Coordinates of C-alpha atoms in Angstrom, one line a residue:
X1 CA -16.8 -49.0 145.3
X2 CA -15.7 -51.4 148.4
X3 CA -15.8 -49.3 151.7
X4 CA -12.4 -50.4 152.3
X5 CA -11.3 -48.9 148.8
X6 CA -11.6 -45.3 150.7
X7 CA -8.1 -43.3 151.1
X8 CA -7.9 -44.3 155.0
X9 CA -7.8 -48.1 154.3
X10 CA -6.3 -48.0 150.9
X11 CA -2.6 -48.5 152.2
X12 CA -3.9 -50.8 154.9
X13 CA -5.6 -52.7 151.9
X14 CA -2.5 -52.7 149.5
X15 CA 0.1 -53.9 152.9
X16 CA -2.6 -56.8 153.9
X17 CA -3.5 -57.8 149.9
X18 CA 0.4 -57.9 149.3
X19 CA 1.4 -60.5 152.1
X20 CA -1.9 -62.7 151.4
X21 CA -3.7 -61.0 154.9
X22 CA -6.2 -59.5 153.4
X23 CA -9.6 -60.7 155.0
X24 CA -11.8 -60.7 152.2
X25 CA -9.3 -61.9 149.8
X26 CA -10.1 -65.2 148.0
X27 CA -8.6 -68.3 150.4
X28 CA -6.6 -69.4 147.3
X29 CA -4.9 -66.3 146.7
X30 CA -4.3 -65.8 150.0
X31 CA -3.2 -69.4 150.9
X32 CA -0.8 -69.5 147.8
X33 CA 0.8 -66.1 148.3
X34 CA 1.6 -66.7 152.5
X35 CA 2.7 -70.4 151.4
X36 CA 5.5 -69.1 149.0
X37 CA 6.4 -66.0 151.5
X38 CA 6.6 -68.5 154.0
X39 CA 8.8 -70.2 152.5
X40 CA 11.3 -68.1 151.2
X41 CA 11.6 -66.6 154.2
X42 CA 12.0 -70.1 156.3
X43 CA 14.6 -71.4 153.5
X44 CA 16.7 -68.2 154.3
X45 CA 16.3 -68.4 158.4
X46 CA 17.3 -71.8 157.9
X47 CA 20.5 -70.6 156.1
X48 CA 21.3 -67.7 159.0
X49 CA 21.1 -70.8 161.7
X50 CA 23.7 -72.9 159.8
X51 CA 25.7 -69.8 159.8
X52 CA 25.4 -68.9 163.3
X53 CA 26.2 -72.1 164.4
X54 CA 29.3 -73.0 162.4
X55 CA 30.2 -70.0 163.7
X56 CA 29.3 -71.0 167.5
X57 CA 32.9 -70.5 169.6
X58 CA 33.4 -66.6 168.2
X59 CA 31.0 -64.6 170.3
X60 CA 31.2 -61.6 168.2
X61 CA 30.3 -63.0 165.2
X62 CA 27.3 -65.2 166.8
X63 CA 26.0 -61.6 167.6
X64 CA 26.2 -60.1 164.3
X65 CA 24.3 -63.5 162.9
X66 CA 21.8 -63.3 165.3
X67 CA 20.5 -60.0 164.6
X68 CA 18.9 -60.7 161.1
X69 CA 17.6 -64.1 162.8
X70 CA 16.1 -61.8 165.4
X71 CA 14.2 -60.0 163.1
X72 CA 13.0 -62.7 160.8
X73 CA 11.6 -64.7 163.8
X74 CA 9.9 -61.1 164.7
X75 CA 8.5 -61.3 161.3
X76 CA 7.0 -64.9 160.8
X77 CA 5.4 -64.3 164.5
X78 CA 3.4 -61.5 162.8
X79 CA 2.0 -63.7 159.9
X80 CA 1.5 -66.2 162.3
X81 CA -0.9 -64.3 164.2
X82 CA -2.6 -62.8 161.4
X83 CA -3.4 -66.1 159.9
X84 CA -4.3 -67.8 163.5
X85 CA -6.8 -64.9 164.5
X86 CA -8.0 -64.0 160.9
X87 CA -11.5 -64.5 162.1
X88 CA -10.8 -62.1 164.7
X89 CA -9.9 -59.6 162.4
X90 CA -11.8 -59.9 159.9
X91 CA -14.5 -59.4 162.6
X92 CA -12.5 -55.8 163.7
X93 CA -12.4 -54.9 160.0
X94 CA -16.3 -55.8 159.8
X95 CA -17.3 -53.5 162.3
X96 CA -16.1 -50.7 161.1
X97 CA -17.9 -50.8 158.3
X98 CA -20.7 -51.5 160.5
X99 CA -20.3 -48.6 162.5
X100 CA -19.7 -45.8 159.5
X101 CA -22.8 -47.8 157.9
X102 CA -25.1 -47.8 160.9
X103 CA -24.4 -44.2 162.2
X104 CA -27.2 -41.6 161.0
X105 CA -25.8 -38.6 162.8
X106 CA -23.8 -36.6 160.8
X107 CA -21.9 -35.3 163.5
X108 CA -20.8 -39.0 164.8
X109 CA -19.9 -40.0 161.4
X110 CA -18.1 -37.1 161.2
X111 CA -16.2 -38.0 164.4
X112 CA -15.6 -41.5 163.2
X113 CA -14.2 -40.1 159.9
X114 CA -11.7 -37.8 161.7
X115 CA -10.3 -41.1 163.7
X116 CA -9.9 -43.1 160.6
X117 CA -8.1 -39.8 158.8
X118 CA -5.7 -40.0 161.7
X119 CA -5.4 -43.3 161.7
X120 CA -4.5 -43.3 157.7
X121 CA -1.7 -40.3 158.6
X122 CA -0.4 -42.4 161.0
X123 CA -0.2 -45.5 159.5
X124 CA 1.2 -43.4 156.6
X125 CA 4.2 -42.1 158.4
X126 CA 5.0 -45.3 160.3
X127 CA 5.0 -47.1 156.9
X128 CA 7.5 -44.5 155.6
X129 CA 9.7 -44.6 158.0
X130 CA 10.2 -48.3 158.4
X131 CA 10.7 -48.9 154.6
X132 CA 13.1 -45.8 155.0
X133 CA 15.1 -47.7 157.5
X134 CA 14.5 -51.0 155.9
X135 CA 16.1 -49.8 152.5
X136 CA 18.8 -48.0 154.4
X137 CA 19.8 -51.4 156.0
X138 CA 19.8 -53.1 152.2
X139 CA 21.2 -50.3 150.6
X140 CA 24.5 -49.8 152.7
X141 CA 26.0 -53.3 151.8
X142 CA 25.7 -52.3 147.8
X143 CA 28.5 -49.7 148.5
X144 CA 31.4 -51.4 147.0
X145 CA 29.4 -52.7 144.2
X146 CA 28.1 -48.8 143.8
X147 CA 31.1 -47.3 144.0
X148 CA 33.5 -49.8 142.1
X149 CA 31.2 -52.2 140.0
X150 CA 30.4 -55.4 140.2
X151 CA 33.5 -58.1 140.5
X152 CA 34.9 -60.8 142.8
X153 CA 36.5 -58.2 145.0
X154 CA 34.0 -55.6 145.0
X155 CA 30.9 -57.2 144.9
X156 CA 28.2 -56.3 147.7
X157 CA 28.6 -57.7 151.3
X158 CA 25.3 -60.3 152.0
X159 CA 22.9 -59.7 154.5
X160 CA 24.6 -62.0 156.5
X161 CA 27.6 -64.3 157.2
X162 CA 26.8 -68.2 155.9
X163 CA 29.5 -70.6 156.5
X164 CA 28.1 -73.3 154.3
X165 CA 25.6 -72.3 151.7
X166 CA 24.7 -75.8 150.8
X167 CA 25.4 -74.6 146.9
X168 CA 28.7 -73.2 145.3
X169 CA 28.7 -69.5 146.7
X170 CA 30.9 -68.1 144.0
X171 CA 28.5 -69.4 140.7
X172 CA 25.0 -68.5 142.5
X173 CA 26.0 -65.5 144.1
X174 CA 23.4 -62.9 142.9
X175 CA 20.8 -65.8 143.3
X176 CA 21.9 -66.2 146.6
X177 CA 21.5 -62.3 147.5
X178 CA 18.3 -61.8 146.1
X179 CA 17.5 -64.4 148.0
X180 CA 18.7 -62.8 150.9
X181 CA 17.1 -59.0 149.8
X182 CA 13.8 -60.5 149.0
X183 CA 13.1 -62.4 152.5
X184 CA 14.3 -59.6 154.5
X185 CA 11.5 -57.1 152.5
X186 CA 9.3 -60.1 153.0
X187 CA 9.7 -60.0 157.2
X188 CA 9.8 -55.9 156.8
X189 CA 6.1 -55.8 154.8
X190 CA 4.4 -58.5 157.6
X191 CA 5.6 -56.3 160.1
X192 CA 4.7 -52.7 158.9
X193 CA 1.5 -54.4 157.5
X194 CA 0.8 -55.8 160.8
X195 CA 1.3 -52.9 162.8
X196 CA -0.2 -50.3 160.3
X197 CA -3.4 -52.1 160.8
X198 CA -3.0 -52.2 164.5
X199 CA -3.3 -48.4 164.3
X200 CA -6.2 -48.2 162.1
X201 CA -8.2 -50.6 164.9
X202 CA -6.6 -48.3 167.8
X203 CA -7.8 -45.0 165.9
X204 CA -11.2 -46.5 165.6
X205 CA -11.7 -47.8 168.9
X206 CA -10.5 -44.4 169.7
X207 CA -13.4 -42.5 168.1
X208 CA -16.1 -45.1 169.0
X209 CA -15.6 -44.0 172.9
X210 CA -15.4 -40.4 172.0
X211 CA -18.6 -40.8 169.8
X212 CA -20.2 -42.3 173.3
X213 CA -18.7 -39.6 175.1
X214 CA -20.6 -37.0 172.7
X215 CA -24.1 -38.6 172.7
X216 CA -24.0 -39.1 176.7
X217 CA -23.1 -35.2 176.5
X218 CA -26.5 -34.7 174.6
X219 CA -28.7 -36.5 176.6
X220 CA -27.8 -34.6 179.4
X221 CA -27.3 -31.3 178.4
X222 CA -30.5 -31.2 176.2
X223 CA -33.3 -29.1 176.9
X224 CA -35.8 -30.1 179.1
X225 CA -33.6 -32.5 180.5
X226 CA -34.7 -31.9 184.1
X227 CA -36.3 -34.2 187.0
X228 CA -39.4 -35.9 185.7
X229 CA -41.9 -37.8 187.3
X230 CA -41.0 -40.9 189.0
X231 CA -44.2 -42.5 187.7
X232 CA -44.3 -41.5 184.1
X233 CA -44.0 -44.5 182.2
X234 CA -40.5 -45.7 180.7
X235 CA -41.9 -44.7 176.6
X236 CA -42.1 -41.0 178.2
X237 CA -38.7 -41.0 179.7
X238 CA -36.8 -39.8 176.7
X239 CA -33.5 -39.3 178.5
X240 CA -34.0 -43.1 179.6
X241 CA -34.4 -44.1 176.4
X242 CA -31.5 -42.3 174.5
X243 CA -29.4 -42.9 177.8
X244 CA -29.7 -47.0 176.9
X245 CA -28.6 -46.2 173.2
X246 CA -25.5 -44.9 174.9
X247 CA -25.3 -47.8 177.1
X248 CA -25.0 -49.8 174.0
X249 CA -23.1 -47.5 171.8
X250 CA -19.8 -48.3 175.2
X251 CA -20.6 -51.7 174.9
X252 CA -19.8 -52.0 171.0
X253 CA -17.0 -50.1 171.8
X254 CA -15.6 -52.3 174.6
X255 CA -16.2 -55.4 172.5
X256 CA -14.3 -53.9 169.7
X257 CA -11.4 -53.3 172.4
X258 CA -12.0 -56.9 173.5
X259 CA -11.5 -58.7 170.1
X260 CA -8.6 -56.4 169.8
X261 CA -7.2 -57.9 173.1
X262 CA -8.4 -61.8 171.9
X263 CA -6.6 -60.6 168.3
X264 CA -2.9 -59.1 169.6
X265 CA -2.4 -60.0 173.0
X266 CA -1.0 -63.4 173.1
X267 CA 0.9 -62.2 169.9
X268 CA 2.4 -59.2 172.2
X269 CA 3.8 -61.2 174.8
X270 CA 6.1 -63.3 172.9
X271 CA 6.5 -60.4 170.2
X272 CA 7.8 -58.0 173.1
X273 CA 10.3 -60.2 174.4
X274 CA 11.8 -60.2 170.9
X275 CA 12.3 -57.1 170.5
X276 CA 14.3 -56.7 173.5
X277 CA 16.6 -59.3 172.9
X278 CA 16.7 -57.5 169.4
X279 CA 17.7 -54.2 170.8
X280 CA 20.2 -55.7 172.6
X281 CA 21.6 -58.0 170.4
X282 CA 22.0 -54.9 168.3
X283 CA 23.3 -52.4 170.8
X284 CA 26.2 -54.9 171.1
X285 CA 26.7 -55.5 167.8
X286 CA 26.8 -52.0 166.7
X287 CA 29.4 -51.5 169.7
X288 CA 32.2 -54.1 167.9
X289 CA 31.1 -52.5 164.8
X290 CA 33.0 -48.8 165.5
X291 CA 35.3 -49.3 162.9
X292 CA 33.4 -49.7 160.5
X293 CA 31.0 -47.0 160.0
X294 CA 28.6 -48.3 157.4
X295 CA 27.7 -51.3 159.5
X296 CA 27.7 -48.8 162.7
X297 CA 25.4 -46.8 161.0
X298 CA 23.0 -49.3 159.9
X299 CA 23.1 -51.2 163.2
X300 CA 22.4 -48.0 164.5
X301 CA 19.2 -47.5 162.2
X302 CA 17.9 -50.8 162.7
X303 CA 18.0 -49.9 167.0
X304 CA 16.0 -46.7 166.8
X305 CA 14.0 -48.1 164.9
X306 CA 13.4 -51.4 166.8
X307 CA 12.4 -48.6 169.8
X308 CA 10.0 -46.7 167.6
X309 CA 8.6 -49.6 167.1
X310 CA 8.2 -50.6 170.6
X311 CA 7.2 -47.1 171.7
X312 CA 3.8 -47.2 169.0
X313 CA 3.0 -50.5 170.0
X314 CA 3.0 -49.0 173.4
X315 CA 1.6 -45.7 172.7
X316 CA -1.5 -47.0 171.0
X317 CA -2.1 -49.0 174.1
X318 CA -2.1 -46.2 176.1
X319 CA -5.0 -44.5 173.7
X320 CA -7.0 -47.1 174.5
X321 CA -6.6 -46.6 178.3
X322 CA -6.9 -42.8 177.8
X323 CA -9.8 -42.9 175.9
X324 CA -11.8 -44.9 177.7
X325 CA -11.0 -43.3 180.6
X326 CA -12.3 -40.4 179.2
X327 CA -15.8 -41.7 179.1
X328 CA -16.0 -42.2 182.4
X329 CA -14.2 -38.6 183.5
X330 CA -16.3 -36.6 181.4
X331 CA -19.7 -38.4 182.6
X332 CA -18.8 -37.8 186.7
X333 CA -18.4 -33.9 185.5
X334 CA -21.7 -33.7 183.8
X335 CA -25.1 -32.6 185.3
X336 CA -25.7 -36.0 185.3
X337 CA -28.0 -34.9 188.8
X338 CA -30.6 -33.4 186.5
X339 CA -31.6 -36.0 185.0
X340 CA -35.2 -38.1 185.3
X341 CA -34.8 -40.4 188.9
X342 CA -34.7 -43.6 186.8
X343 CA -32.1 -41.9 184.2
X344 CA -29.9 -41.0 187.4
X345 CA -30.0 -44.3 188.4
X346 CA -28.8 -46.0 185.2
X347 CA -26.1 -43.6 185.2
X348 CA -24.7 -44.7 188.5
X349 CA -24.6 -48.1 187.2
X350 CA -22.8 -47.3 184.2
X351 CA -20.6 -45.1 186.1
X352 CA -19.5 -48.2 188.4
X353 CA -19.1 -50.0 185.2
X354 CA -16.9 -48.0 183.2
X355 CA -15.0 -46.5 186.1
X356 CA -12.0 -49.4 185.3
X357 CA -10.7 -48.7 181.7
X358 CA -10.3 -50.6 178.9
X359 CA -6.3 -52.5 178.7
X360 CA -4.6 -54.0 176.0
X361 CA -2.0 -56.9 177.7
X362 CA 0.8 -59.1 176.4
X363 CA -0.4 -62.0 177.0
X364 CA -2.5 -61.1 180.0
X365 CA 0.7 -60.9 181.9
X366 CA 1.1 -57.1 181.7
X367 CA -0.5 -54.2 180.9
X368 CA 0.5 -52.4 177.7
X369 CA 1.1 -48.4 178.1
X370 CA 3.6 -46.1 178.2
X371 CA 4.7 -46.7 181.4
X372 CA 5.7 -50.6 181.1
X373 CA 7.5 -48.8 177.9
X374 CA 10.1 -47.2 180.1
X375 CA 10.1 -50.6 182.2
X376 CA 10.8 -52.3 178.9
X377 CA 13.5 -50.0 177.9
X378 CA 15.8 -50.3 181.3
X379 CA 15.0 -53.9 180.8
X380 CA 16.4 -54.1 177.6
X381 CA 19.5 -52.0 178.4
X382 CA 20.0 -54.3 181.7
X383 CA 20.4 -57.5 179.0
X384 CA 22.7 -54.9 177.1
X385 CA 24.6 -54.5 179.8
X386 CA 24.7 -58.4 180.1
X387 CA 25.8 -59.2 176.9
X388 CA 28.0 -56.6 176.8
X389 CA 29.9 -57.8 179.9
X390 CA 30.0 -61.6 178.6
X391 CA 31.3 -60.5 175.4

């Protein structure tokens, strides 16, 4: 059995395989299934910019069409950056095989496996609750056609307002709506796939500087772990020795946070700025929207949502930056003092080292963590505020 067929990467597997993202998927299947995805949903964004457009001199309704176009630009910027840094991770996905395959203490495999389990619940939940949302905003324009059957007068709303369809609206109109339903669960599978995977990286990365953290803790601690010799040969030193392996085992670690920085980072910048205007957008729309409480309600939806999906973008940012900070904390509070004069020494090194933590930054312009979260948020309501005065 593949490692990756285990129960914490199944779902990540199934998301990536689906949209073509897969890394170890054959190039052909792969290339075929993003090139069809692509363009359905590009023939449909296309459609949403005619609409906006013709529509161009009502404000309100430039608003309403621009949240859908919002969130399928949100989505192709995520397939974009999985297919322009698939080397990267594929090389992210690689080491964590590496890692489970290379570890021979059962108590760091064990640590690793815990990460990856919280990883899986998380992704889990995340992938629930955005394909909850996503089939509450598909489902609440079928209410006329639920309620009264399907005719010219009752037939579901489409997912957006189109002018000029470019074919007779009236004799394609279910062609025209799947259309419509398949591109938008097309943008809402790169996007959960995307970001499920981001947490499975953030999860292992996590356990990787707490598997550190642990083996530093046993070289130290360890019996006999006391002041040696100065002259006794660098083979004798022991606590040397095992103190290098941990050396190594932060490096792997940082260079796994590095390729997640090279993987996401330029994609984060451009991918943030979206989602602001999207909140806003939304936040205005939903506002001319009071009468009509379906549309309130799923305009509603689709902002919370929008904000959960900042705040784990965020939040898993901020697990890097806690966690490698914790290498460094818990090191400065061990007996680090007892150890052989050459071990003592290597340890002040690493300390000045690791003392700056690891960052993950949208597009090296700023760092990601909970904190630019709340800066992000009172940005976002400031553009509300904007559009809402304008409109």
């Amino acid at each position: 059995m593949d490692f990756f067929d285990s129960r914490n990467y199944r779902i990540n597997k199934i998301l990536l395989s689906i949209i073509g993202q897969w890394p170890f998927q054959s190039p052909r299947t792969s290339h075929t299934i993003v090139i069809i995805f692509v363009l359905i949903v590009c023939s449909q964004l296309f459609v949403k910019l005619c609409g906006m457009f013709s529509y161009i001199y009502d404000l309100d309704t430039v608003i309403e069409c621009l949240i859908p176009i919002l969130i399928d630009i949100s989505g192709l910027t995520k397939i974009m950056n999985s297919i322009l840094y698939a080397n990267e991770i594929r090389g992210l996905f690689d080491q964590i095989r590496d890692d489970f395959l290379s570890l021979r203490n059962s108590s760091d495999i064990e640590i690793l496996r815990k990460y990856a389990d919280n990883g899986r619940r998380l992704s889990t939940i995340y992938v629930c609750l955005l394909y909850m949302v996503i089939v509450i905003f598909l489902l609440l324009p079928l209410k006329p056609l639920i309620f009264h059957g399907a005719n010219t007068t009752t037939r579901p709303l489409l997912l957006h307002k189109v002018k000029y369809y470019y074919i007779d609206i009236d004799k394609y109109y279910f062609l025209i709506w799947i259309h419509g339903y398949l591109a938008s669960l097309i943008c809402g599978t790169w996007i959960i796939a995307a970001d499920a995977t981001f947490m499975i990286f953030v999860q292992h990365a996590c356990g990787l500087f707490i598997v550190t953290t642990v083996r530093i803790e046993r070289v130290i601690q360890q019996k006999g772990c006391l002041t040696r010799d100065a002259n006794s040969s660098i083979t004798e030193d022991k606590e040397y020795q095992n103190m290098m392996r941990c050396i190594c085992d932060h490096k792997a670690a940082v260079r796994f946070t590095d390729l997640l920085e090279v993987a996401y980072s330029k994609h984060f910048l451009f991918h943030v700025g979206m989602v602001m205007m999207t909140i806003s957008v939304t936040g205005v729309g939903a506002i001319a929207q009071l009468q009509d409480k379906s549309e309130l309600l799923r305009l509603t939806v689709l902002s919370w949502a929008l904000l959960f999906h900042l705040c784990c973008e965020c939040l898993n940012a901020q697990r890097i930056i806690d966690y490698s900070e914790y290498v460094y904390n818990n090191l400065i509070n061990l007996n680090w003092y007892d150890t052989s004069l050459r071990t003592k020494k290597l340890i002040l090194f690493m300390m000045m080292k690791i003392q700056a933590p690891c960052i993950l930054t949208a597009g090296g312009m700023f760092v990601l963590s909970m904190e630019t979260y709340a800066t992000l948020v009172k940005t976002t309501m400031s553009y509300f505020a904007f559009l809402r005065s304008a409109q």
